[in-house]
PDB file of C-alpha atoms in Angstrom:
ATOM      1  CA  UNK A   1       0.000   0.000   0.000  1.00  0.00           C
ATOM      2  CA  UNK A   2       0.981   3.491  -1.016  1.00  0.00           C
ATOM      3  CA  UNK A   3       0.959   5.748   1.906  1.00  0.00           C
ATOM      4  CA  UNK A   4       1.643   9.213   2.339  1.00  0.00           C
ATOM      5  CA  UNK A   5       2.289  11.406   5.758  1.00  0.00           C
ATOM      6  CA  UNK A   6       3.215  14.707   5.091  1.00  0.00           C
ATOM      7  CA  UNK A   7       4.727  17.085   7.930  1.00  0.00           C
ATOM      8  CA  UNK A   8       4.941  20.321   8.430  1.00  0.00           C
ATOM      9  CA  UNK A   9       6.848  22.094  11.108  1.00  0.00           C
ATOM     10  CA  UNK A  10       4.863  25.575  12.876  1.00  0.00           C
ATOM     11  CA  UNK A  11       6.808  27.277  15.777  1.00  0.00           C
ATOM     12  CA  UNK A  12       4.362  25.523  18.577  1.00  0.00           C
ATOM     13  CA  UNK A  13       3.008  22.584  17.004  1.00  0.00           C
ATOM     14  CA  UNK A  14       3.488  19.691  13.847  1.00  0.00           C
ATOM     15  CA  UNK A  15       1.217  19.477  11.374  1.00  0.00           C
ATOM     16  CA  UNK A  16       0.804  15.811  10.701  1.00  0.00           C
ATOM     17  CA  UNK A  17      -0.986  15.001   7.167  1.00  0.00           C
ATOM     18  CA  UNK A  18      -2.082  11.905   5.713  1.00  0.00           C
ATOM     19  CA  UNK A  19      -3.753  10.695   2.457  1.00  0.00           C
ATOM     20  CA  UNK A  20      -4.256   7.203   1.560  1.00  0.00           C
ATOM     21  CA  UNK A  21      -5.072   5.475  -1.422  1.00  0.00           C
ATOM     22  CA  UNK A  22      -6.666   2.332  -0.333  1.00  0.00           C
ATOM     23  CA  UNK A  23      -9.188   0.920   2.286  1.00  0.00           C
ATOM     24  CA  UNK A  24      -7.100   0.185   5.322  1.00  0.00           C
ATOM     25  CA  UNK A  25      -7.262  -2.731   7.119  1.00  0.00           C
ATOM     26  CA  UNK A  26      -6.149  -2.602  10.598  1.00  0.00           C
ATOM     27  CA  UNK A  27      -3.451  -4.824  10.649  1.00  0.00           C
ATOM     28  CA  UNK A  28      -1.957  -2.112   8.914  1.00  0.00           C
ATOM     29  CA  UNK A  29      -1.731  -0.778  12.539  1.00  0.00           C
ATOM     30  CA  UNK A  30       0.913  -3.819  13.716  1.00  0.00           C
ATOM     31  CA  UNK A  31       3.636  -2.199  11.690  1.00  0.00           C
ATOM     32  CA  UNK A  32       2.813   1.423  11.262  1.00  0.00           C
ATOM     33  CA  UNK A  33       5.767   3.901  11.845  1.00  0.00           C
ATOM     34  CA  UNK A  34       3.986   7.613  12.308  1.00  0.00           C
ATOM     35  CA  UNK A  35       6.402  10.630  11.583  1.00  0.00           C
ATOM     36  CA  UNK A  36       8.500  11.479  14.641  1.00  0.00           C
ATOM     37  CA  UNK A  37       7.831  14.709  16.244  1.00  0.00           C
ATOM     38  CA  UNK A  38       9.750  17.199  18.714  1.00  0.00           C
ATOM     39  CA  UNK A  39       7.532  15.970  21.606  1.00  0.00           C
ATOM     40  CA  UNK A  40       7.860  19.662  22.958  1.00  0.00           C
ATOM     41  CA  UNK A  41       5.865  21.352  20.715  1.00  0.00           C
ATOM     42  CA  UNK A  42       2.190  20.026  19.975  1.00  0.00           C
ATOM     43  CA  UNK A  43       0.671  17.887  17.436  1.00  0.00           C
ATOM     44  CA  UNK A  44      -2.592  18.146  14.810  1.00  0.00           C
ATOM     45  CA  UNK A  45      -3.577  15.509  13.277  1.00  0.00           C
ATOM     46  CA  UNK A  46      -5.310  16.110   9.766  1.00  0.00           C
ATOM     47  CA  UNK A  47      -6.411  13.915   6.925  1.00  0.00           C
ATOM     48  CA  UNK A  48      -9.213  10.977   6.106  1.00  0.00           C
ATOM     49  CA  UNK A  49      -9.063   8.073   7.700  1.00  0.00           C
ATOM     50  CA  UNK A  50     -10.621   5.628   9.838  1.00  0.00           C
ATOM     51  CA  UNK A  51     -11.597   6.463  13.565  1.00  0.00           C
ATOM     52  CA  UNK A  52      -9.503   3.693  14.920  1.00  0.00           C
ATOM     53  CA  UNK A  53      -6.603   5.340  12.381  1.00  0.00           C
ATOM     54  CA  UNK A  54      -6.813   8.469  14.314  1.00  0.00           C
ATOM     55  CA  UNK A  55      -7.295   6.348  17.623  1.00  0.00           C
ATOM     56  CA  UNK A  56      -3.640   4.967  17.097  1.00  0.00           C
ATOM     57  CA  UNK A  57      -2.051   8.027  16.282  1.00  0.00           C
ATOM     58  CA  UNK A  58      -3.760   9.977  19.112  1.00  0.00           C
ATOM     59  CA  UNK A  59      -2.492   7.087  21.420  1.00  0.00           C
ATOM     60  CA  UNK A  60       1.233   7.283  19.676  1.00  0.00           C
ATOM     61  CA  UNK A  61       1.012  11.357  20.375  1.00  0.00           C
ATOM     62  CA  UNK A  62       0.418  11.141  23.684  1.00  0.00           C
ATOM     63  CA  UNK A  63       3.703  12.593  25.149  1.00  0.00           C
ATOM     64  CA  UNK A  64       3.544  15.735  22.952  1.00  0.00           C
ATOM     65  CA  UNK A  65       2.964  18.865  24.313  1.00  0.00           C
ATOM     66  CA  UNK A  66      -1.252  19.248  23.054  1.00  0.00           C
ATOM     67  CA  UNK A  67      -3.186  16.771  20.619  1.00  0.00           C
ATOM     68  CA  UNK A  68      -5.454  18.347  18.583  1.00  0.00           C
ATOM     69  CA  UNK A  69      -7.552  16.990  15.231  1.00  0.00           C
ATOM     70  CA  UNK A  70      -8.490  19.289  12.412  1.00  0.00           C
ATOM     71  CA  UNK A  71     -11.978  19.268  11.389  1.00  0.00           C
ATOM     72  CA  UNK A  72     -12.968  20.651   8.317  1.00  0.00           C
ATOM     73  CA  UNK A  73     -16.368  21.755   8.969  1.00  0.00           C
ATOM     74  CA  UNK A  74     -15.180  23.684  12.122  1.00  0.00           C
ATOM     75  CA  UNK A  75     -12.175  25.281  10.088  1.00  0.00           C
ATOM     76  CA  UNK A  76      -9.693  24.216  12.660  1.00  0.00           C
ATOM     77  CA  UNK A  77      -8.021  21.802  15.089  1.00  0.00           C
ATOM     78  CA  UNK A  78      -9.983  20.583  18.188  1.00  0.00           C
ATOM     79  CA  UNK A  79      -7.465  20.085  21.055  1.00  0.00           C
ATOM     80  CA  UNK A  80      -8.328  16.682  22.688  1.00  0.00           C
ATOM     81  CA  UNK A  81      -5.237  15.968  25.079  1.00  0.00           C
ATOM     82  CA  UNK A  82      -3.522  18.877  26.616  1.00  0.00           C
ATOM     83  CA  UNK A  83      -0.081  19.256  28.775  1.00  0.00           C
ATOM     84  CA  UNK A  84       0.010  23.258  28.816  1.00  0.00           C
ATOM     85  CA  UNK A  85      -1.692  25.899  29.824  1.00  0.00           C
ATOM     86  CA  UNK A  86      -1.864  27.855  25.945  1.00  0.00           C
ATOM     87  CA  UNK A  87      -4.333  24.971  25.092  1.00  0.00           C
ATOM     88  CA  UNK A  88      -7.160  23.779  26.864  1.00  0.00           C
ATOM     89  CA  UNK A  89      -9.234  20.813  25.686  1.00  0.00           C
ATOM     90  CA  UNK A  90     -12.108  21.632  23.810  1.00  0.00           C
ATOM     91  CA  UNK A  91     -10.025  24.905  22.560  1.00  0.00           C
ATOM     92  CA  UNK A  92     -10.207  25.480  18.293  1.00  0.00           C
ATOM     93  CA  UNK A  93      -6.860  26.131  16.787  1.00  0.00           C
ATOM     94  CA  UNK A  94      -7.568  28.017  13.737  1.00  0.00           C
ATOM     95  CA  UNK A  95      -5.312  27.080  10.807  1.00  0.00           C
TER      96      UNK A  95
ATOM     97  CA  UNK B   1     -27.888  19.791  24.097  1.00  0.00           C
ATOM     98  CA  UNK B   2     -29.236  16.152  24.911  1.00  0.00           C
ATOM     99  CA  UNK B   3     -26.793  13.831  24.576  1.00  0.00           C
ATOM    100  CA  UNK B   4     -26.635  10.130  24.998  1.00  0.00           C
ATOM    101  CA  UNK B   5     -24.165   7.587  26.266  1.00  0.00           C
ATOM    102  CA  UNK B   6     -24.775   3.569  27.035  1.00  0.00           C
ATOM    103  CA  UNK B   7     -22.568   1.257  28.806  1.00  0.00           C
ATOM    104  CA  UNK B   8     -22.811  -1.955  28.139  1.00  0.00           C
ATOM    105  CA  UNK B   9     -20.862  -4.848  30.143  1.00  0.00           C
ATOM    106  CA  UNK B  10     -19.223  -7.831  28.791  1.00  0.00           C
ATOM    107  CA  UNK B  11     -16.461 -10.105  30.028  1.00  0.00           C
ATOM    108  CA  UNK B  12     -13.679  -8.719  29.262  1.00  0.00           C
ATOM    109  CA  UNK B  13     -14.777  -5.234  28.038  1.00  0.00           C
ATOM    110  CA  UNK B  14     -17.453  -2.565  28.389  1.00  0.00           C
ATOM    111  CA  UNK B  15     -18.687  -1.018  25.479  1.00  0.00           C
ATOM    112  CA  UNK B  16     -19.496   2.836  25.438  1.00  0.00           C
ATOM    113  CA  UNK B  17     -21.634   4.118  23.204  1.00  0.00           C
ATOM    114  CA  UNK B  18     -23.248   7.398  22.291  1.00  0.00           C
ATOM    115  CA  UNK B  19     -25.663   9.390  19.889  1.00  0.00           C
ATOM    116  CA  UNK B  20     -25.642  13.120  19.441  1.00  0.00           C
ATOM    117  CA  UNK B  21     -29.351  14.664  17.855  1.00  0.00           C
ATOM    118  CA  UNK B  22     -27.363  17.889  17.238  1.00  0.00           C
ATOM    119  CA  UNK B  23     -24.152  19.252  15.879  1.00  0.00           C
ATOM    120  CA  UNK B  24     -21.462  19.277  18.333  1.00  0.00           C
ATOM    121  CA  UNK B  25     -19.389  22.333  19.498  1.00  0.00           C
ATOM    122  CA  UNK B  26     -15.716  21.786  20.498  1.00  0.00           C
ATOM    123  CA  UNK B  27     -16.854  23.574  23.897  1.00  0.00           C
ATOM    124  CA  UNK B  28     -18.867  20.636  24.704  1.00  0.00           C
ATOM    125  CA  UNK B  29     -15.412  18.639  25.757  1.00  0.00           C
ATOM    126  CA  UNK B  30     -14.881  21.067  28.587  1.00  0.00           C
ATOM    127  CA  UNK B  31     -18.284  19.936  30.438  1.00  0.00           C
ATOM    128  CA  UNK B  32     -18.244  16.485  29.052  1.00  0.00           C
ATOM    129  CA  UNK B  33     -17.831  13.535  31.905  1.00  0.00           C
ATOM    130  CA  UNK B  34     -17.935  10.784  29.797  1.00  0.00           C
ATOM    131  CA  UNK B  35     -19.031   7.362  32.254  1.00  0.00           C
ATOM    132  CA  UNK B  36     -16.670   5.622  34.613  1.00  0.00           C
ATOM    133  CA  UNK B  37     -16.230   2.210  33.302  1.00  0.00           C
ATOM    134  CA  UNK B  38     -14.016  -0.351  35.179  1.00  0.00           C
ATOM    135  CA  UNK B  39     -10.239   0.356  34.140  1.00  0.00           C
ATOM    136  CA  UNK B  40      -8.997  -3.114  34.713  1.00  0.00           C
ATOM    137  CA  UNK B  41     -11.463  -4.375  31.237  1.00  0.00           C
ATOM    138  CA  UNK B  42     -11.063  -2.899  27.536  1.00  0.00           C
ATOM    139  CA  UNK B  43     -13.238  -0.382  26.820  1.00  0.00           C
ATOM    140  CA  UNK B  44     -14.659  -0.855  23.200  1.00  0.00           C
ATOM    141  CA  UNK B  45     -16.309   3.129  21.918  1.00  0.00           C
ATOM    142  CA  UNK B  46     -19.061   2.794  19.612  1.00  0.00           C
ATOM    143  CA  UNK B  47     -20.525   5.634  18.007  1.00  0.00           C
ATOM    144  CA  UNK B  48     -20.606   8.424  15.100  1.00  0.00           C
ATOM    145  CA  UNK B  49     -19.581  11.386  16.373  1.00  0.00           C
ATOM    146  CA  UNK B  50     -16.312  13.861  15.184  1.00  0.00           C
ATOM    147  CA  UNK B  51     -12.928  12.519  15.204  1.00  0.00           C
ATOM    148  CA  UNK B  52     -12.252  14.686  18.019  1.00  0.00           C
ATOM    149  CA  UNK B  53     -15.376  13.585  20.240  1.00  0.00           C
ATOM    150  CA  UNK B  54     -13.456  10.327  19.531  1.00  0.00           C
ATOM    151  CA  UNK B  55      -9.830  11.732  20.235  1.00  0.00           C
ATOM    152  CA  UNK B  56     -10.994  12.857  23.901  1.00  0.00           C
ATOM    153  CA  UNK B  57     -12.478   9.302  24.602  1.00  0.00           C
ATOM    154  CA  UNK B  58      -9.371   7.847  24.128  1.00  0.00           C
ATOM    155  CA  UNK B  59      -7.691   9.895  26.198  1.00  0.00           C
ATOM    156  CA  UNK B  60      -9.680  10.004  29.229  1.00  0.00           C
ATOM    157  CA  UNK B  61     -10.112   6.144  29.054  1.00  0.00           C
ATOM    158  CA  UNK B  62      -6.075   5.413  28.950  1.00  0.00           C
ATOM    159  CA  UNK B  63      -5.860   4.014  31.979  1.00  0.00           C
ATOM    160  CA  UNK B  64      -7.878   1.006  31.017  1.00  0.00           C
ATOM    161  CA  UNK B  65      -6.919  -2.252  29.659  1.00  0.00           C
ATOM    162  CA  UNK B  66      -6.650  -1.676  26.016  1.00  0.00           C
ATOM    163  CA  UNK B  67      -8.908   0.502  23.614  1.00  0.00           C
ATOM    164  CA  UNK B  68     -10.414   0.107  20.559  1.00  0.00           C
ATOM    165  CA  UNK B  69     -12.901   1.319  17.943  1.00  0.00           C
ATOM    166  CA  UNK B  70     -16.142   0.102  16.713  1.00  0.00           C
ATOM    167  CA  UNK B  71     -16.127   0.284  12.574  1.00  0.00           C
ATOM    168  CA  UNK B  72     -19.054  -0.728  10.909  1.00  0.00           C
ATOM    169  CA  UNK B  73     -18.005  -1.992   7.863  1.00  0.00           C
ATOM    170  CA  UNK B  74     -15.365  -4.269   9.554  1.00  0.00           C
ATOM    171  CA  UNK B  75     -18.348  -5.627  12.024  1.00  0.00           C
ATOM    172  CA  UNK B  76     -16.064  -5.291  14.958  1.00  0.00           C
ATOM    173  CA  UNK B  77     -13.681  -2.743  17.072  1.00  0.00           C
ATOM    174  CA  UNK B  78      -9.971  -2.467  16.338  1.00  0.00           C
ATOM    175  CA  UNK B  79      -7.663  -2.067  19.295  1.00  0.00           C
ATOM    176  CA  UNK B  80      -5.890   0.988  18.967  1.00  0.00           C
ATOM    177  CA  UNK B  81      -4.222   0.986  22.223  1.00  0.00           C
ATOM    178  CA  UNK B  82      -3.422  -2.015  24.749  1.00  0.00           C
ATOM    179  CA  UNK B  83      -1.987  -2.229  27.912  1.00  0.00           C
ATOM    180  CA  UNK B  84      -2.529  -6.226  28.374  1.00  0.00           C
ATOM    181  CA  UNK B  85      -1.216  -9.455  26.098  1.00  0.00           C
ATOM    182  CA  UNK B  86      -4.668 -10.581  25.059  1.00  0.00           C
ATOM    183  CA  UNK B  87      -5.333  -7.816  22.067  1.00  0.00           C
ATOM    184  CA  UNK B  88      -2.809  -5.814  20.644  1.00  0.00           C
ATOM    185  CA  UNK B  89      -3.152  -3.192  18.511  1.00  0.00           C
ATOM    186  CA  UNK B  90      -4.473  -4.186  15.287  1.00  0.00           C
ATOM    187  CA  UNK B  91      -6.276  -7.142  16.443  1.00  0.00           C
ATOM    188  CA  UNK B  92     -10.415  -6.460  15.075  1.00  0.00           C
ATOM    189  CA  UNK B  93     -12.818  -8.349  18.298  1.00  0.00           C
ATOM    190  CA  UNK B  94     -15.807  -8.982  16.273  1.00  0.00           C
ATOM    191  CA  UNK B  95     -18.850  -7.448  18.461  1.00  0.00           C
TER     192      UNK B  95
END
């Protein structure tokens, strides 16, 4: 399977992208390697994919600073996990 | 905003579900007490809701034995995060 992450670096948080060209199965999970991140700075997640996808990768972010997942409809990342004080949970990120 | 979580029991694992009957604001997380469940069993979330409704359930229920994800076109939950040697991540338990 062809997959793509794509990251991109902001001053307090990674951008983590994905695209995929395929159904996924969920073995696909067993050997997954997700894009490493400075664990000091926060991570949102963005792209299509199944919820137990996201699940992993929210699970493999845990130790960064915030966790947030961009939602289209709401024009922005919802933070879900937080370690600071910038971001609280349920805050939008706009980007 | 009436919203609507079930537990359900089993074995091994307890299954959480929930239905929304409106559109959900990210505010809503900073309220939200999702149920206890028992931490030493799985905890299987079953629902359609946003990714991030999602990404805070799996955060608050860390603690418990693994986690996984109800998809309905695999008929079953994939583990997403596990903390015991039955399921890994991966693994689909048929439900």
């Amino acid at each position: 399977m062809r997959r793509l992450f794509s990251v991109e670096e902001k001053e307090n948080f990674t951008v983590v992208s994905f695209t995929f060209d395929e159904f996924l199965s969920p073995d696909f999970l067993k050997k997954l390697v997700p894009p490493k991140v400075d664990f000091r700075k926060g991570v949102i997640l963005s792209g299509r994919g199944p919820i137990w996808f996201y699940g992993y990768l929210i699970h493999f972010y845990h130790p960064s600073k915030f966790i947030a997942a961009y939602d289209p409809r709401l024009g922005g990342a919802v933070v879900v996990e937080s370690h600071c004080d910038e971001h609280e949970v349920g805050d939008l990120i706009k980007v």
